[in-house]
Coordinates of C-alpha atoms and ligand atoms in Angstrom, one line a residue:
Chain A
X1 CA 55.9 154.0 116.8
X2 CA 52.7 155.3 115.2
X3 CA 54.3 158.7 114.8
X4 CA 57.2 157.0 113.1
X5 CA 55.2 155.6 110.2
X6 CA 53.5 159.0 109.7
X7 CA 56.8 160.8 109.5
X8 CA 58.7 161.6 106.4
X9 CA 61.7 159.6 107.5
X10 CA 59.6 156.7 108.7
X11 CA 57.9 156.5 105.3
X12 CA 61.2 156.6 103.6
X13 CA 62.6 153.8 105.7
X14 CA 59.4 151.7 105.0
X15 CA 59.8 152.4 101.3
X16 CA 63.4 151.3 101.3
X17 CA 62.7 148.1 103.3
X18 CA 59.9 147.2 100.9
X19 CA 62.2 147.9 98.0
X20 CA 65.1 145.8 99.5
X21 CA 62.6 142.9 100.0
X22 CA 61.7 143.2 96.3
X23 CA 65.3 143.2 95.3
X24 CA 65.7 139.9 97.2
X25 CA 62.7 138.4 95.5
X26 CA 64.0 139.5 92.0
X27 CA 67.2 137.6 92.6
X28 CA 65.3 134.5 93.5
X29 CA 63.1 134.8 90.5
X30 CA 66.0 135.2 88.2
X31 CA 67.8 132.2 89.7
X32 CA 64.8 130.0 88.9
X33 CA 64.4 131.5 85.4
X34 CA 68.0 130.7 84.6
X35 CA 67.2 127.0 85.2
X36 CA 64.8 127.1 82.3
X37 CA 67.7 127.7 79.9
X38 CA 70.1 125.2 81.3
X39 CA 67.8 122.4 82.6
X40 CA 64.1 122.3 81.6
X41 CA 63.6 119.4 84.0
X42 CA 65.0 121.1 87.0
X43 CA 63.1 124.2 86.1
X44 CA 59.9 122.1 86.0
X45 CA 60.6 120.6 89.4
X46 CA 61.5 123.8 91.1
X47 CA 58.4 125.5 89.5
X48 CA 56.2 122.7 90.7
X49 CA 57.6 123.0 94.2
X50 CA 57.2 126.8 94.3
X51 CA 53.7 126.5 92.9
X52 CA 52.4 123.9 95.3
X53 CA 54.4 124.3 98.5
X54 CA 52.0 125.6 101.1
X55 CA 54.6 127.7 102.8
X56 CA 55.5 129.5 99.5
X57 CA 51.9 129.7 98.4
X58 CA 50.1 130.8 101.6
X59 CA 52.9 132.6 103.4
X60 CA 55.6 134.0 101.1
X61 CA 53.2 134.8 98.2
X62 CA 50.9 137.0 100.2
X63 CA 53.9 138.8 101.8
X64 CA 55.3 139.4 98.3
X65 CA 51.9 140.7 97.0
X66 CA 51.7 143.0 100.0
X67 CA 55.3 144.2 99.5
X68 CA 54.7 145.1 95.8
X69 CA 51.4 146.8 96.5
X70 CA 52.8 148.7 99.5
X71 CA 55.8 149.8 97.5
X72 CA 53.9 151.4 94.6
X73 CA 51.1 152.8 96.7
X74 CA 53.6 154.4 99.0
X75 CA 55.5 155.6 95.9
X76 CA 52.3 157.4 94.7
X77 CA 51.6 158.8 98.2
X78 CA 55.1 160.3 98.4
X79 CA 54.9 161.6 94.9
X80 CA 51.6 163.5 95.7
X81 CA 53.1 164.9 99.0
X82 CA 56.2 166.0 97.2
X83 CA 54.2 167.8 94.5
X84 CA 52.3 169.6 97.2
X85 CA 55.6 170.8 98.7
X86 CA 56.1 173.0 95.7
X87 CA 52.9 174.3 94.1
X88 CA 54.5 177.1 92.0
X89 CA 57.0 175.7 89.6
X90 CA 60.2 177.3 88.5
X91 CA 60.1 179.1 85.1
X92 CA 63.5 177.6 84.5
X93 CA 64.9 174.6 86.3
X94 CA 68.2 172.9 85.5
X95 CA 67.8 169.6 87.2
X96 CA 70.5 167.9 85.1
X97 CA 73.1 170.2 86.7
X98 CA 72.8 168.5 90.1
X99 CA 71.1 165.1 89.8
X100 CA 70.6 162.1 87.5
X101 CA 67.6 161.6 85.2
X102 CA 66.9 158.3 87.0
X103 CA 66.7 159.9 90.4
X104 CA 64.3 162.6 89.2
X105 CA 62.0 160.2 87.4
X106 CA 61.5 157.3 89.8
X107 CA 57.7 157.7 89.5
X108 CA 57.8 157.3 85.7
X109 CA 60.2 154.4 85.7
X110 CA 58.0 152.9 88.5
X111 CA 54.8 153.5 86.5
X112 CA 56.3 151.6 83.5
X113 CA 57.2 148.7 85.8
X114 CA 53.7 148.7 87.1
X115 CA 52.2 148.5 83.6
X116 CA 54.7 145.7 82.9
X117 CA 53.7 143.9 86.1
X118 CA 50.0 144.1 85.3
X119 CA 50.7 142.4 81.9
X120 CA 53.1 140.0 83.5
X121 CA 50.4 139.0 86.1
X122 CA 47.8 138.5 83.3
X123 CA 50.3 136.4 81.4
X124 CA 51.6 134.1 84.1
X125 CA 50.1 134.6 87.5
X126 CA 46.4 134.7 86.8
X127 CA 46.5 131.6 84.5
X128 CA 48.5 129.8 87.3
X129 CA 45.9 130.8 90.0
X130 CA 43.1 129.8 87.6
X131 CA 44.6 126.3 86.9
X132 CA 45.5 125.6 90.5
X133 CA 42.7 127.1 92.6
X134 CA 39.7 127.7 90.2
X135 CA 40.0 124.6 88.0
X136 CA 41.6 122.8 90.9
X137 CA 44.4 121.1 88.9
X138 CA 47.4 120.9 91.3
X139 CA 49.2 118.2 89.3
X140 CA 51.3 120.6 87.3
X141 CA 50.9 118.2 84.4
X142 CA 50.4 118.9 80.7
X143 CA 46.8 118.2 79.5
X144 CA 48.1 115.1 77.6
X145 CA 49.8 113.9 80.8
X146 CA 53.3 113.9 79.2
X147 CA 55.2 115.6 82.0
X148 CA 55.2 119.0 83.7
X149 CA 53.6 121.9 81.9
X150 CA 55.7 124.8 83.3
X151 CA 58.5 124.8 80.8
X152 CA 56.2 124.3 77.8
X153 CA 54.0 127.2 79.0
X154 CA 57.0 129.5 79.5
X155 CA 58.5 128.8 76.1
X156 CA 55.1 129.3 74.4
X157 CA 54.7 132.7 76.0
X158 CA 58.0 133.9 74.4
X159 CA 56.9 133.0 70.9
X160 CA 55.3 136.3 69.9
X161 CA 57.9 139.0 69.3
X162 CA 55.6 141.7 70.8
X163 CA 55.7 140.1 74.1
X164 CA 59.5 139.7 74.1
X165 CA 59.8 143.3 73.1
X166 CA 57.5 144.5 75.9
X167 CA 59.4 142.3 78.3
X168 CA 62.7 143.8 77.3
X169 CA 61.4 147.4 77.6
X170 CA 60.0 146.6 81.0
X171 CA 63.3 145.4 82.2
X172 CA 65.1 148.4 80.8
X173 CA 62.9 150.6 83.0
X174 CA 63.5 148.3 85.9
X175 CA 67.2 148.8 85.4
X176 CA 66.8 152.6 85.3
X177 CA 64.6 152.4 88.5
X178 CA 67.2 150.4 90.3
X179 CA 70.2 152.3 89.1
X180 CA 69.0 155.1 91.4
X181 CA 66.8 153.1 93.7
X182 CA 69.1 150.3 95.0
X183 CA 71.7 152.7 96.3
X184 CA 69.1 155.1 97.5
X185 CA 67.5 152.5 99.6
X186 CA 70.8 152.0 101.5
X187 CA 71.0 155.8 102.1
X188 CA 67.4 155.8 103.3
X189 CA 68.0 153.2 106.0
X190 CA 71.1 155.2 107.1
X191 CA 73.8 153.1 105.5
X192 CA 76.1 155.8 104.3
X193 CA 79.6 155.2 105.7
X194 CA 83.0 153.8 104.8
X195 CA 81.4 150.8 103.1
X196 CA 79.3 153.0 100.8
X197 CA 81.7 152.7 97.8
X198 CA 81.4 149.0 97.9
X199 CA 77.6 149.2 98.1
X200 CA 77.5 151.6 95.2
X201 CA 79.5 149.2 93.0
X202 CA 77.4 146.3 94.2
X203 CA 74.1 148.1 93.4
X204 CA 75.3 149.1 89.9
X205 CA 76.2 145.5 89.1
X206 CA 72.9 144.3 90.4
X207 CA 70.9 147.0 88.7
X208 CA 72.3 146.2 85.3
X209 CA 73.1 142.5 85.7
X210 CA 69.7 141.3 87.0
X211 CA 67.5 143.0 84.2
X212 CA 70.0 141.9 81.6
X213 CA 69.7 138.3 82.9
X214 CA 65.9 138.4 82.5
X215 CA 66.2 139.9 79.0
X216 CA 68.7 137.3 77.8
X217 CA 66.5 134.4 79.0
X218 CA 63.5 135.8 77.1
X219 CA 65.7 136.2 74.0
X220 CA 67.1 132.7 74.2
X221 CA 63.6 131.2 74.4
X222 CA 62.3 133.4 71.6
X223 CA 65.2 132.5 69.3
X224 CA 65.6 128.8 70.1
X225 CA 61.9 127.9 69.8
Chain B
X1 CA 78.9 193.2 79.4
X2 CA 75.2 193.6 78.5
X3 CA 72.6 191.3 79.8
X4 CA 68.9 190.6 79.6
X5 CA 67.4 189.7 83.0
X6 CA 64.1 187.8 83.4
X7 CA 63.0 188.5 87.0
X8 CA 60.1 187.3 89.0
X9 CA 58.1 190.3 90.2
X10 CA 55.4 189.9 92.9
X11 CA 54.0 192.9 94.9
X12 CA 52.9 191.0 98.0
X13 CA 52.3 187.4 99.2
X14 CA 48.6 187.5 98.0
X15 CA 49.2 189.2 94.6
X16 CA 49.9 187.1 91.5
X17 CA 53.5 187.5 90.2
X18 CA 55.0 187.3 86.8
X19 CA 58.4 187.2 85.0
X20 CA 59.5 190.7 83.7
X21 CA 62.3 191.4 81.3
X22 CA 65.0 194.0 82.1
X23 CA 68.2 195.1 80.3
X24 CA 71.4 196.1 82.1
X25 CA 74.5 197.4 80.3
X26 CA 78.2 197.8 81.1
X27 CA 78.3 195.2 83.8
X28 CA 81.8 194.5 84.9
X29 CA 82.8 190.8 85.1
X30 CA 84.4 191.6 88.5
X31 CA 81.0 192.5 90.0
X32 CA 79.2 190.1 92.3
X33 CA 75.8 189.0 91.3
X34 CA 74.2 191.2 94.0
X35 CA 76.2 194.2 92.8
X36 CA 74.8 193.6 89.3
X37 CA 71.3 193.6 90.9
X38 CA 72.2 196.9 92.7
X39 CA 73.0 198.4 89.3
X40 CA 69.6 197.3 88.0
X41 CA 67.8 198.7 91.0
X42 CA 69.5 202.1 90.7
X43 CA 68.4 202.1 87.1
X44 CA 64.8 201.3 88.2
X45 CA 64.8 203.9 90.9
X46 CA 66.1 206.6 88.5
X47 CA 63.3 205.8 86.1
X48 CA 60.8 206.0 88.9
X49 CA 60.1 202.2 89.0
X50 CA 59.9 200.0 92.0
X51 CA 63.3 198.3 92.7
X52 CA 63.5 194.5 92.8
X53 CA 63.3 193.3 96.4
X54 CA 65.9 190.6 97.3
X55 CA 67.4 189.3 100.6
X56 CA 71.1 190.0 101.5
X57 CA 73.1 190.9 104.5
X58 CA 76.7 190.0 105.0
X59 CA 77.6 189.8 101.3
X60 CA 80.6 187.6 102.2
X61 CA 79.0 184.1 102.1
X62 CA 78.4 183.5 105.8
X63 CA 75.0 184.7 106.8
X64 CA 72.8 182.7 104.3
X65 CA 70.4 185.6 103.7
X66 CA 70.9 186.0 99.9
X67 CA 68.9 183.5 97.9
X68 CA 67.7 183.6 94.3
X69 CA 67.3 180.8 91.8
X70 CA 69.5 181.8 88.9
X71 CA 69.3 180.0 85.5
X72 CA 67.6 177.0 87.1
X73 CA 70.0 176.6 90.1
X74 CA 70.0 177.8 93.6
X75 CA 72.7 180.5 94.0
X76 CA 73.4 180.2 90.2
X77 CA 75.8 178.0 88.2
X78 CA 78.9 178.2 90.4
X79 CA 79.7 175.6 93.0
X80 CA 80.2 176.1 96.7
X81 CA 79.1 179.8 96.7
X82 CA 76.2 181.8 97.8
X83 CA 74.6 184.4 95.4
X84 CA 76.6 187.2 97.0
X85 CA 79.8 185.3 96.2
X86 CA 78.8 184.5 92.6
X87 CA 80.7 186.6 90.2
X88 CA 79.6 188.0 86.9
X89 CA 82.5 186.4 85.2
X90 CA 80.4 183.2 85.3
X91 CA 78.3 184.8 82.5
X92 CA 78.9 186.0 79.0
X93 CA 78.1 189.2 77.2
X94 CA 74.6 189.0 75.7
X95 CA 73.4 186.3 78.1
X96 CA 69.8 186.1 79.3
X97 CA 69.6 185.3 83.0
X98 CA 66.5 184.0 84.6
X99 CA 66.1 185.0 88.3
X100 CA 63.4 183.5 90.5
X101 CA 62.7 183.3 94.2
X102 CA 63.4 180.0 96.0
X103 CA 60.2 178.0 95.5
X104 CA 58.7 175.8 98.2
X105 CA 55.3 175.7 100.0
X106 CA 57.2 176.1 103.2
X107 CA 59.1 179.2 101.8
X108 CA 56.2 181.5 100.7
X109 CA 57.2 184.5 98.6
X110 CA 56.9 187.8 100.5
X111 CA 57.9 190.2 97.7
X112 CA 59.7 189.7 94.4
X113 CA 62.7 187.5 95.2
X114 CA 62.3 187.6 99.0
X115 CA 60.9 184.5 100.6
X116 CA 59.9 183.7 104.2
X117 CA 62.3 181.1 105.6
X118 CA 61.1 181.3 109.2
X119 CA 60.1 177.7 108.8
X120 CA 63.8 176.9 109.3
X121 CA 63.8 179.0 112.5
X122 CA 60.9 177.0 113.9
X123 CA 62.7 173.7 113.1
X124 CA 65.7 175.1 115.0
X125 CA 63.5 176.1 117.9
X126 CA 62.1 172.6 118.1
X127 CA 65.5 171.1 119.1
X128 CA 68.5 172.6 117.3
X129 CA 70.2 173.5 120.6
X130 CA 71.8 172.1 123.8
X131 CA 70.8 173.3 127.2
X132 CA 73.8 174.5 129.2
X133 CA 74.1 176.1 132.6
X134 CA 75.5 179.6 132.1
X135 CA 75.3 180.6 135.8
X136 CA 79.0 181.5 135.9
X137 CA 80.5 178.1 136.7
X138 CA 80.4 176.9 133.1
X139 CA 82.6 173.9 132.4
X140 CA 85.6 174.4 130.3
X141 CA 84.9 173.1 126.8
X142 CA 88.3 171.4 126.5
X143 CA 87.5 169.3 129.7
X144 CA 85.5 166.9 127.5
X145 CA 87.7 165.0 125.2
X146 CA 86.3 164.5 121.7
X147 CA 88.0 162.6 118.9
X148 CA 89.4 164.6 116.0
X149 CA 87.3 162.6 113.6
X150 CA 84.0 163.4 115.4
X151 CA 85.0 167.0 116.0
X152 CA 85.8 167.5 112.3
X153 CA 82.5 166.0 111.2
X154 CA 80.5 168.0 113.7
X155 CA 82.3 171.2 112.5
X156 CA 81.5 170.3 108.9
X157 CA 77.9 169.9 109.8
X158 CA 77.9 173.1 111.7
X159 CA 79.0 175.1 108.7
X160 CA 75.4 175.0 107.4
X161 CA 74.3 178.6 107.1
X162 CA 70.6 177.9 106.8
X163 CA 70.3 179.5 103.4
X164 CA 67.7 177.0 102.1
X165 CA 69.4 176.3 98.8
X166 CA 68.9 172.6 99.5
X167 CA 65.2 173.0 99.7
X168 CA 65.1 175.2 96.6
X169 CA 67.1 172.7 94.6
X170 CA 65.3 169.6 95.7
X171 CA 62.6 168.4 93.3
X172 CA 60.6 167.5 96.4
X173 CA 61.4 170.7 98.4
X174 CA 62.8 168.5 101.1
X175 CA 64.6 170.1 104.0
X176 CA 66.5 167.0 105.0
X177 CA 70.0 168.3 104.3
X178 CA 69.4 171.3 106.5
X179 CA 67.8 169.3 109.3
X180 CA 70.4 166.5 108.8
X181 CA 73.2 169.0 109.3
X182 CA 71.6 170.5 112.4
X183 CA 70.9 167.1 114.0
X184 CA 74.4 165.8 113.1
X185 CA 76.2 168.7 114.6
X186 CA 75.0 167.7 118.0
X187 CA 74.6 163.9 117.5
X188 CA 78.4 163.8 117.0
X189 CA 79.3 165.5 120.2
X190 CA 79.0 164.3 123.8
X191 CA 77.2 167.5 124.8
X192 CA 74.4 166.7 122.3
X193 CA 73.6 163.3 123.8
X194 CA 71.4 164.4 126.7
X195 CA 68.7 165.7 124.4
X196 CA 69.4 163.5 121.4
X197 CA 66.2 161.5 121.4
X198 CA 63.8 164.5 121.7
X199 CA 65.9 166.6 119.4
X200 CA 65.7 164.4 116.3
X201 CA 62.0 163.5 116.9
X202 CA 60.9 167.1 117.5
X203 CA 62.9 168.6 114.6
X204 CA 61.7 166.0 112.2
X205 CA 58.1 166.5 113.4
X206 CA 58.4 170.3 112.9
X207 CA 60.0 169.8 109.4
X208 CA 57.0 167.6 108.4
X209 CA 54.5 170.1 109.9
X210 CA 56.0 173.0 107.9
X211 CA 55.2 171.1 104.6
X212 CA 58.6 170.2 103.3
X213 CA 58.6 167.2 101.0
X214 CA 60.2 163.8 101.4
X215 CA 63.8 163.0 100.4
X216 CA 64.3 160.8 97.4
X217 CA 68.1 160.9 97.6
X218 CA 68.6 162.7 94.3
X219 CA 71.6 164.4 95.8
X220 CA 70.7 167.8 94.3
X221 CA 71.0 169.5 97.7
X222 CA 74.5 168.3 98.3
X223 CA 75.6 169.6 94.8
X224 CA 74.0 173.0 95.3
X225 CA 74.8 173.6 99.0
X226 CA 77.2 176.5 99.2
X227 CA 78.8 174.9 102.2
X228 CA 79.3 171.4 100.8
X229 CA 77.1 169.7 103.5
X230 CA 77.3 166.0 102.7
X231 CA 74.4 163.5 102.2
X232 CA 76.0 161.5 105.0
X233 CA 74.3 163.9 107.4
X234 CA 70.9 162.8 106.1
X235 CA 71.8 159.1 106.6
X236 CA 73.0 160.0 110.1
X237 CA 69.7 161.7 110.9
X238 CA 67.8 158.7 109.6
X239 CA 69.8 156.5 111.9
X240 CA 69.2 158.9 114.8
X241 CA 65.5 159.0 114.1
X242 CA 65.2 155.3 113.9
X243 CA 67.0 154.7 117.1
X244 CA 65.2 157.5 118.9
X245 CA 61.9 155.9 117.9
X246 CA 63.1 152.4 119.0
X247 CA 64.0 153.9 122.4
X248 CA 60.4 155.1 122.7
Ligands
LIG1 C1 55.2 148.5 90.8 C2 55.6 149.6 90.3 C3 56.6 150.5 91.0 C4 56.4 151.8 91.3 C5 55.1 152.6 90.9 C6 57.5 152.2 92.0 C7 57.7 153.5 92.4 C8 58.8 154.0 93.2 C9 59.0 155.3 93.6 C10 58.1 156.5 93.3 C11 60.1 155.3 94.3 C12 60.8 156.5 95.0 C13 60.2 156.5 96.3 C14 60.8 157.5 97.3 O1 60.3 158.6 97.3 O2 61.7 157.2 98.0 C15 60.7 154.0 94.3 C16 61.8 153.6 94.9 C17 62.4 152.4 94.8 N1 61.9 151.3 94.1 FE1 60.2 151.3 93.1 N2 58.4 151.2 92.1 C18 57.9 150.1 91.5 C19 58.4 148.8 91.5 C20 59.7 148.5 92.0 C21 60.3 147.2 91.9 C22 59.7 146.0 91.2 C23 61.5 147.3 92.5 C24 62.6 146.2 92.7 C25 62.5 145.0 92.5 C26 61.6 148.6 93.0 C27 62.7 149.0 93.7 C28 62.9 150.3 94.2 C29 64.0 150.7 95.0 C30 65.2 149.9 95.4 C31 63.7 152.1 95.4 C32 64.5 153.0 96.3 C33 64.0 153.1 97.7 C34 64.5 154.2 98.5 O3 64.9 155.2 97.9 O4 64.6 154.1 99.7 N3 60.5 149.3 92.6 N4 59.8 153.2 93.6
LIG2 S1 72.5 172.4 104.1 FE1 73.6 173.8 102.7 S2 72.0 174.4 101.3 FE2 70.9 173.6 103.0 S3 70.5 175.4 104.4 FE3 72.5 174.5 105.1 S4 74.1 175.6 103.9 FE4 72.1 176.0 102.9
LIG3 S1 74.5 187.9 101.8 FE1 75.2 186.7 103.5 S2 75.6 184.8 102.5 FE2 75.1 186.1 100.9

């Protein structure tokens, strides 16, 4: 199998599997975020569970981190290899005649997502890790002890308009990335058959629906608080 | 019609090339693209210049020799045709047409518009065949029943003429459509099963060795392929490759 992972197709399949895993994570993430709009209490409880459950923290979280890092590092490796496969460029190339903009610019939409994710980590993940594992406060309580802190922190983050704008732009790029990527991942793992039409429709709905969901939640919190 | 041509000129593999402008006049819209190139070359020969070197053989769309990247597309703007089957009626009087060789590290330029596509041959040698006993007691082909569906799909894959337009069009210079077609052609038939595991492994290994890029499923190859080879062949090759590796 070592030859497999050093082969072009093996890398493609690994890329697709890491991406499909991220798609699953994204769905889960959105589901929890939606709670923050409809039931702050439930949102707090679920957040506390996810933030303190050992299985989530010590098993799923490292897998997720690995998945994300693997995905973008492999994305860069493939990009470099693909650039090497054509060192002399065409004087005139009409890419739009045969492929979508999204499909030709995965590395750029991906780079934007990466920038967004770095900011997102600095905003949410690093403070969480700091509170829980550096300061050692696993209670999930507000400093004044009046209940859970998660909802308050979330709402507070969406006060400045610049962050909401950045958040929205990040998700527009995610949507562009997925509009090509989701369906592409199925093709990569060899799923191109009589069910393909259904898969295509499903990936379109996902690729627009999920990012729009995240954007709406950010807007609701910005406008209502 | 009168046209301005911008053509890549390169004396030899080692020499640096450049785009050079030429004018051709009184081109009939019924001419094929290669006939238009013949007119240009006659003009060049008459004026004592070196004619433009380009590949061609059958001139009827079946051999895959003609290449050329015309106005930013392999085999030009028409669909489902090779350059020899591209007609000048696709262009307008006064047009400027850019003509370049197929570009890929695995297709080095030999001269002007001629590229070396022997990397495709080496991929074929790595497994694009079946071993049959031809000692005189060859089995009748019709003795092995094959479903109509499989036969049709294998035939569709087998129409690939190895022209390399898929590589030229792909932003990653990936050869997966070509290799996918060659793998599928046999994977779909009972005669291909005996060597199936080695075939896909060896052909993919050779493809990687030649320096072709990785597929990102843009689908450009399928659009530009003169024979309409479908992306499904790449998916089938990926499945074949995965199962071949799982089998060891
Ligand atoms: C962190 C920054 C990211 C970068 C730099 C990045 C980069 C890339 C690149 C370059 C590709 C094309 C790879 C190829 O050659 O097949 C790709 C594919 C893909 N990406 Fe990303 N990506 C990022 C984040 C994400 C995220 C967060 C998701 C989903 C939640 C995602 C989902 C996908 C999918 C579904 C594919 C298609 C896989 C395939 O074609 O097999 N990406 N990514
Ligand atoms: S798959 Fe199509 S474009 Fe590629 S070599 Fe075969 S015929 Fe040419
Ligand atoms: S010259 Fe044979 S296909 Fe064009």
